[in-house]
Coordinates of C-alpha atoms in Angstrom, one line a residue:
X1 CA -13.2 5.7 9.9
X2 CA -13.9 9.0 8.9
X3 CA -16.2 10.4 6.2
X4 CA -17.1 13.6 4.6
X5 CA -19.9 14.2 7.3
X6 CA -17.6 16.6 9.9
X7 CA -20.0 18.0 13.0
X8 CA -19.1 21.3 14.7
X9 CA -17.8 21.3 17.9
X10 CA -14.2 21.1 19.4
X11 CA -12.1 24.3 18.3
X12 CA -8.9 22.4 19.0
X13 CA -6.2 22.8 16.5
X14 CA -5.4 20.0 14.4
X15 CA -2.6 18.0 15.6
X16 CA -0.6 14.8 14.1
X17 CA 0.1 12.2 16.2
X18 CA 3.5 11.7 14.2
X19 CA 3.9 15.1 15.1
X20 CA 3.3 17.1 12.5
X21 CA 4.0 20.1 14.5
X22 CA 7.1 19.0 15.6
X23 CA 8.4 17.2 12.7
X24 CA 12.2 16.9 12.8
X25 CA 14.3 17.1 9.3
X26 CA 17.6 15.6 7.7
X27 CA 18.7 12.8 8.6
X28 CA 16.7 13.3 12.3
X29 CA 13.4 12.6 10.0
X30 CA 14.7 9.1 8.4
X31 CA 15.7 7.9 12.0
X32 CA 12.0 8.8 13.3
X33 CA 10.3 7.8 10.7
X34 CA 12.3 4.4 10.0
X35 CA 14.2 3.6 13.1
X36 CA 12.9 5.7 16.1
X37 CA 9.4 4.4 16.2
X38 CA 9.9 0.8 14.6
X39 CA 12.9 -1.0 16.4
X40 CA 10.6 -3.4 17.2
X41 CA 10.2 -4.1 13.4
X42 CA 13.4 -4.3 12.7
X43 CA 14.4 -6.5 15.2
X44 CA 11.8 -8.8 14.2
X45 CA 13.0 -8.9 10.4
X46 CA 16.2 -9.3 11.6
X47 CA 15.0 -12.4 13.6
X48 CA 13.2 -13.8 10.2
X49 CA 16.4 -13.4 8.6
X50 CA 18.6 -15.4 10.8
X51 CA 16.1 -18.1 11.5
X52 CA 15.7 -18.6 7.9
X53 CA 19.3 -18.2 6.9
X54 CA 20.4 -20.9 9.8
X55 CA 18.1 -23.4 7.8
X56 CA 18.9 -22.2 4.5
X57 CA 22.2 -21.3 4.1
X58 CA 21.5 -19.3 0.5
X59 CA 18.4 -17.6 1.7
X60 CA 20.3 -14.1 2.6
X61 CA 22.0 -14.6 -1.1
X62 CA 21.7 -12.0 -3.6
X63 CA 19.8 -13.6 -6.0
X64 CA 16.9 -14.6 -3.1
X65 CA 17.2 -10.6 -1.9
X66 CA 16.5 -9.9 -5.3
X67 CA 13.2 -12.2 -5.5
X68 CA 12.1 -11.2 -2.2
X69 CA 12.1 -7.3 -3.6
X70 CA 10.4 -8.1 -7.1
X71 CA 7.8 -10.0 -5.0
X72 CA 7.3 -7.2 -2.7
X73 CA 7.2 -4.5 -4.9
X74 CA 3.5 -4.6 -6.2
X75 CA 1.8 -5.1 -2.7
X76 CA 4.7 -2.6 -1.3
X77 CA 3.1 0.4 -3.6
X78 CA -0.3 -0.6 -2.7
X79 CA 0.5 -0.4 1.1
X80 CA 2.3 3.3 0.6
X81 CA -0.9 4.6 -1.0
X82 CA -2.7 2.5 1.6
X83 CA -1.0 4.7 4.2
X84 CA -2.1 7.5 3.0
X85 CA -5.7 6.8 2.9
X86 CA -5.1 5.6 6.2
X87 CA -3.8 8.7 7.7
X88 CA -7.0 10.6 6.3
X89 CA -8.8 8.5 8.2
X90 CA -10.4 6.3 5.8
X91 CA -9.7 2.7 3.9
X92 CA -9.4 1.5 0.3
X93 CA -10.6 -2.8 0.0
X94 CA -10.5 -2.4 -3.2
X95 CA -7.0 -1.9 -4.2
X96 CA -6.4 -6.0 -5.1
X97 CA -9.6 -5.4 -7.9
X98 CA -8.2 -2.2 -9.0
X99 CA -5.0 -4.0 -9.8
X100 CA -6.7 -6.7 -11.6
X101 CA -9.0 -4.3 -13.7
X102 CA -5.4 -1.8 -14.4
X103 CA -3.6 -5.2 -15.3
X104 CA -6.5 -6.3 -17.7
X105 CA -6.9 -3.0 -19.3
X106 CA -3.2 -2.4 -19.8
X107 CA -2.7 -5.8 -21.7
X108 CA -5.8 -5.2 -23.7
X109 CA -5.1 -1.7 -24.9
X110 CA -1.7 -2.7 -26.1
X111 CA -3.5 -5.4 -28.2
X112 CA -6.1 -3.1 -29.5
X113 CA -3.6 -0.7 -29.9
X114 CA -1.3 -2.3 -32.4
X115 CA 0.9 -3.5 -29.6
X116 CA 1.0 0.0 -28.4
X117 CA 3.0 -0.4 -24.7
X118 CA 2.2 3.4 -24.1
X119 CA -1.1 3.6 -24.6
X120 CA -1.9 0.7 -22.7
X121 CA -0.4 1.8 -19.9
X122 CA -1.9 5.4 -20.5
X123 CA -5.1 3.9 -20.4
X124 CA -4.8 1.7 -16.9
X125 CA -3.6 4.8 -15.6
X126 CA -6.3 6.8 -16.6
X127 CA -8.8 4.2 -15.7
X128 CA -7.1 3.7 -12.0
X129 CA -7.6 7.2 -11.6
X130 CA -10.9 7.3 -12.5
X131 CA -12.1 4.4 -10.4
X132 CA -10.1 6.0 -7.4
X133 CA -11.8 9.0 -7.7
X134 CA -15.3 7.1 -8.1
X135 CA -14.4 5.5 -4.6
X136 CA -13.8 8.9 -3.0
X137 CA -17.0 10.9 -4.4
X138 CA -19.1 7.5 -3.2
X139 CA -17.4 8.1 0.2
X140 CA -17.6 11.9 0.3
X141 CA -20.9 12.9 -1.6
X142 CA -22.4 9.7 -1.0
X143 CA -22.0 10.0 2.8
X144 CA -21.0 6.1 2.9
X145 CA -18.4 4.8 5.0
X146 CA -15.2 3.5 3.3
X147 CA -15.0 0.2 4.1
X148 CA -18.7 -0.2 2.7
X149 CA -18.2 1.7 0.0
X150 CA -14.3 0.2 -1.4
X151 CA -16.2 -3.0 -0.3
X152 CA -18.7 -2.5 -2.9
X153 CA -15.6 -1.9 -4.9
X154 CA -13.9 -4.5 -4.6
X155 CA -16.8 -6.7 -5.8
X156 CA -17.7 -3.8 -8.5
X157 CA -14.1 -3.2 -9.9
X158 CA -13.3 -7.2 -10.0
X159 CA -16.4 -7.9 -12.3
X160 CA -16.0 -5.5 -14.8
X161 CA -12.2 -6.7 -15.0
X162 CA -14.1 -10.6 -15.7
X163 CA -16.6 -9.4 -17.9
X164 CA -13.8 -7.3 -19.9
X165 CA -11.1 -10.5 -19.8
X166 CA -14.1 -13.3 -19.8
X167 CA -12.5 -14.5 -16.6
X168 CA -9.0 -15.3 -18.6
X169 CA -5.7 -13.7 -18.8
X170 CA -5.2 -11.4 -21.6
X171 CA -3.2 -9.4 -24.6
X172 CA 0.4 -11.1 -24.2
X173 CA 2.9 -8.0 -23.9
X174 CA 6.0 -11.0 -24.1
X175 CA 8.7 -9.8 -25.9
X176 CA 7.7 -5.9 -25.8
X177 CA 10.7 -4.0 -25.1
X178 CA 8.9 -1.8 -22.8
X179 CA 7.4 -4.4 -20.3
X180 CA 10.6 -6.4 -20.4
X181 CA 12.4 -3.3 -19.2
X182 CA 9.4 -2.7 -16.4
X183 CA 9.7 -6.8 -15.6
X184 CA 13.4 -7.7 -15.9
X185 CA 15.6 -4.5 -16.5
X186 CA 17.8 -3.3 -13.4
X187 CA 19.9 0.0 -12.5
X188 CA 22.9 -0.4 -10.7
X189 CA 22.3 -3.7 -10.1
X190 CA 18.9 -3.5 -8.5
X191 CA 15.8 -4.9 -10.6
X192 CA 13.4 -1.6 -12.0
X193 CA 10.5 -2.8 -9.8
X194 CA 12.1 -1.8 -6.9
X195 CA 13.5 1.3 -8.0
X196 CA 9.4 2.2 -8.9
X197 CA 8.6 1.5 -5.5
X198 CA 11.3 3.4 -4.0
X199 CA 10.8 6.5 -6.3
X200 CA 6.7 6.4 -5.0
X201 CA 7.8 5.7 -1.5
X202 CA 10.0 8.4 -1.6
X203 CA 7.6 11.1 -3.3
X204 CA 5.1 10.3 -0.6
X205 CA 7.0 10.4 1.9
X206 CA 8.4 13.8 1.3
X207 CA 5.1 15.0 0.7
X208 CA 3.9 13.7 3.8
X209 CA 6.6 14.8 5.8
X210 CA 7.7 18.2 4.5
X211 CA 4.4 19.9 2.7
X212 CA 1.7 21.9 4.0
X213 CA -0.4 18.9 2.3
X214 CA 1.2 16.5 4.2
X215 CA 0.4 18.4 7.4
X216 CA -3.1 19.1 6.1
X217 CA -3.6 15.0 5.6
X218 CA -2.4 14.4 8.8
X219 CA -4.8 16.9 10.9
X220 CA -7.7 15.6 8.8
X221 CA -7.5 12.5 10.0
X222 CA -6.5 13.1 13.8
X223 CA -9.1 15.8 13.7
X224 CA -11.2 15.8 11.1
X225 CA -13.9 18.5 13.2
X226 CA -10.8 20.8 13.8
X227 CA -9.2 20.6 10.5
X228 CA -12.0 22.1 9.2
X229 CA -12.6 24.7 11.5
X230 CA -8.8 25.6 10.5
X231 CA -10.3 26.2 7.2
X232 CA -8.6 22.8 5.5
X233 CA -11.0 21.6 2.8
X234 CA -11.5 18.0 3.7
X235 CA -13.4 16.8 0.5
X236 CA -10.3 17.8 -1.7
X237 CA -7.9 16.1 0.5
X238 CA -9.8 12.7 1.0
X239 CA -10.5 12.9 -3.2
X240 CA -7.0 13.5 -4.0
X241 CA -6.0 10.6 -1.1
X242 CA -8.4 7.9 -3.0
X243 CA -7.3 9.5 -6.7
X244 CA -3.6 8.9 -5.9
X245 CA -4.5 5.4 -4.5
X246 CA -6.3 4.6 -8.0
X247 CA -3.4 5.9 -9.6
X248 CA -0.9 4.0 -7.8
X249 CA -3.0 0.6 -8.0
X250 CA -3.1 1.0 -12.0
X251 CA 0.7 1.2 -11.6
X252 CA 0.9 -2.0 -9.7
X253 CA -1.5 -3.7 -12.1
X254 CA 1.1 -2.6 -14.6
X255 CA 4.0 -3.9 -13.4
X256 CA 1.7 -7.3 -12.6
X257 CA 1.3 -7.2 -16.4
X258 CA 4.9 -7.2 -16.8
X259 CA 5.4 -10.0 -14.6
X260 CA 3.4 -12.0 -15.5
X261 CA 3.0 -11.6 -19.7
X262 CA -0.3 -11.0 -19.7
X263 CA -3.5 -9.0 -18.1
X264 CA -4.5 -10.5 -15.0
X265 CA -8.4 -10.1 -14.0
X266 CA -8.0 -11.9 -10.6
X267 CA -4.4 -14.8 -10.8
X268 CA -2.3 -12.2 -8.7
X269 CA -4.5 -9.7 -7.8
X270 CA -6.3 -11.3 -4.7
X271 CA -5.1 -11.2 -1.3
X272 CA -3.5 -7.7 -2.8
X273 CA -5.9 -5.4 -0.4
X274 CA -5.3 -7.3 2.7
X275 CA -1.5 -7.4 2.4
X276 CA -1.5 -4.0 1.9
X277 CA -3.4 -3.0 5.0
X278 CA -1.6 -5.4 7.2
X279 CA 1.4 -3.5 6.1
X280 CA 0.1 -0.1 6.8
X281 CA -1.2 -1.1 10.5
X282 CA 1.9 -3.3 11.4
X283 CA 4.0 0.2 10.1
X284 CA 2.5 1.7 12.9
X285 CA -0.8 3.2 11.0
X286 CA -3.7 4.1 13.5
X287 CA -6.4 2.9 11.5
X288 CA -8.9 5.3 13.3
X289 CA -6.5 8.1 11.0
X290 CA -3.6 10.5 11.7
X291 CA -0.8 8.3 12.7
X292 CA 1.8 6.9 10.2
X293 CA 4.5 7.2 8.4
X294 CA 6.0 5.4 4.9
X295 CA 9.5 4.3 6.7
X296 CA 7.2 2.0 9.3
X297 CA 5.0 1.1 6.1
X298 CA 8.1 -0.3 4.1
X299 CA 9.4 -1.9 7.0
X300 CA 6.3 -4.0 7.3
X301 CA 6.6 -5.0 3.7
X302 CA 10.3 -5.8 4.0
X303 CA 8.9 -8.1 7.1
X304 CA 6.2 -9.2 5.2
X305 CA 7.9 -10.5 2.4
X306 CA 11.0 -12.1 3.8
X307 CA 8.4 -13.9 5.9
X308 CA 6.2 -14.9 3.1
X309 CA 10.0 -16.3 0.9
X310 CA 11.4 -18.1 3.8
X311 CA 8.0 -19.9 4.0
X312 CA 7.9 -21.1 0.6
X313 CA 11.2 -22.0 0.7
X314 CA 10.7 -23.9 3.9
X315 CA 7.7 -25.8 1.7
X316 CA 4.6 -24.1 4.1
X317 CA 1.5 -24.2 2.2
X318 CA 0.2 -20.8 0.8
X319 CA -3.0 -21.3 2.9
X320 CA -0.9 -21.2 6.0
X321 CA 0.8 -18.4 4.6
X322 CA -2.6 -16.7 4.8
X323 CA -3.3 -17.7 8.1
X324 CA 0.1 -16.1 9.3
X325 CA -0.8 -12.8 7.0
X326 CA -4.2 -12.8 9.3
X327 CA -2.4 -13.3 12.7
X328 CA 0.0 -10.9 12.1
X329 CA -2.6 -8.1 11.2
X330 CA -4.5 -9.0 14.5
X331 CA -1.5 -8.8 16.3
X332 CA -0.6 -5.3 15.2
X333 CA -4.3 -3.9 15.5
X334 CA -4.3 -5.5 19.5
X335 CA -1.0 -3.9 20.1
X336 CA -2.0 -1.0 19.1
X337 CA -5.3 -0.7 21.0
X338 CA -3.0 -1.5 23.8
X339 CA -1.1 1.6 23.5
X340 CA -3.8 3.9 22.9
X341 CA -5.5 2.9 26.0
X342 CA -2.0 2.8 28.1
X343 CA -1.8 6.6 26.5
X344 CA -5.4 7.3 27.5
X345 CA -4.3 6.6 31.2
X346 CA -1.2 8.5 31.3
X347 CA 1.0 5.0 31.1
X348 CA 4.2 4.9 29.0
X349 CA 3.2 3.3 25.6

């Protein structure tokens, strides 16, 4: 993982691995990014589908589509910004806590507030901003390394949300027009939860893919030494990364909120952090930084998810769920070792 600390050596310019250099566009982009380098996700989605639809016959109906997006949406936004952090080269554990502390301060504002929807949702966003940038000046000026230091968040960022809520849901926002629009409104059909994660997805993924910032986030984590000997301020980038993550989180916490009624300190907050990095990693994120794209990322949470709803609907226990979350991250971090090293020799990855 990398940190602020950069030493001076290697003048080598900084390179992607998704090819930054080399990026193709149009519709050339959306084949690379979604089908070119992940056929092997989306073969095994379409392998969960059919094995689930031959035992359920209304598993690939619309209205089980539907639940499988609304359940993926909040972990989906937490694995985009997840990437991101990723591809600098670092790692955010704390995302699940900042969710719960968002969700918390959201429904508590609004009470406070005069049921206020706006301002509560001003306020988690201000406060999941904040706390991302906290985790980014601990990792940068504090020279710690980020999976100690979102670590310490995700024990930090969990109490507060306790000690705020007392350990209990709370502020009910049922019945507000604006979180019933967040929770159960839809646009053409498709619920607004999805169309939020597709509008973030998309926004990062243009910025990753066709912005000097992009190509900046990319080199600093493939190379962080020669990034900055290309005169690419690494502190701002890795800040911003962590801000945007914060930001993103609060969002998620929102829509939780929604869901659910209600702030949430910790009910459907945990497990958030390691869903979201098994998504990033079975996307095809090199978790030592510089490789990864969003298309892979969504294609792990459209695997993820369809996995986890066939399950339940199949009656497996949520604790074997878990086990099959675990297995599958292992999986993707093995594989991917494998290919580096088969690079490293010159093999054919």
């Amino acid at each position: 993982m990398s940190t602020a600390t950069t030493p001076s050596a290697s003048p080598a310019p900084a390179r992607s691995n998704t090819g930054s250099a080399s990026r193709p566009g149009g519709a050339r982009a959306v084949l690379a990014s979604v089908g070119g380098q992940n056929l092997s996700l989306i073969g095994a989605l379409v392998l969960v589908v059919v094995l689930f639809t031959s035992l359920n016959a209304n598993f690939l109906s619309w209205d089980n589509m539907r639940v499988i997006g609304e359940a993926a949406t909040i972990a989906g936004l937490l694995a985009v910004v997840q990437t991101v952090v990723i591809i600098c080269g670092g790692l955010d554990i704390s995302v699940g806590s900042q969710t719960g502390l968002a969700s918390v301060i959201s429904a508590m504002v609004f009470t406070s507030a005069g049921s206020s929807a706006p301002l509560g949702i001003a306020a988690a966003l201000l406060v999941g901003a904040a706390v991302g940038l906290v985790n980014g000046a601990v990792i940068i000026y504090g020279r710690v390394n980020p999976t100690i230091a979102t670590l310490a968040g995700l024990a930090a960022y969990k109490g507060v949300a306790q000690l705020l809520s007392d350990g209990r849901a709370q502020g009910y926002v049922l019945g507000d027009p604006v979180f019933v629009f967040l929770s159960r409104g839809s646009l053409a059909g498709i619920p607004i939860m999805i169309w939020i994660l597709a509008l973030v997805a998309a926004a990062v993924h243009v910025l990753l893919t066709y912005t000097d910032i992009g190509r900046n986030i990319y080199a600093l984590g493939g190379n962080d030494t020669a990034a900055r000997l290309a005169g690419i301020n690494l502190n701002k980038y890795l800040l911003a990364a962590y801000a945007l993550t914060g930001t993103v989180a609060a969002l998620a916490g929102i829509l939780l909120t929604a869901r659910t009624g209600s702030g949430q300190p910790v009910s459907g907050s945990e497990g958030l952090e390691l869903q979201a990095i098994t998504a990033a990693a079975l996307g095809g994120c090199a978790l030592k930084g510089g490789k990864g794209t969003i298309g892979g990322t969504l294609l792990a949470v459209a695997l993820l998810g369809t996995l986890q709803n066939g399950l339940t609907i199949q009656g497996i226990n949520t604790f074997w769920q878990n086990v099959a979350q675990g297995l599958l991250l292992v999986a993707a971090v093995v594989i991917q070792q494998r290919r580096n090293r088969e690079r490293a020799v010159g093999l054919p990855a």
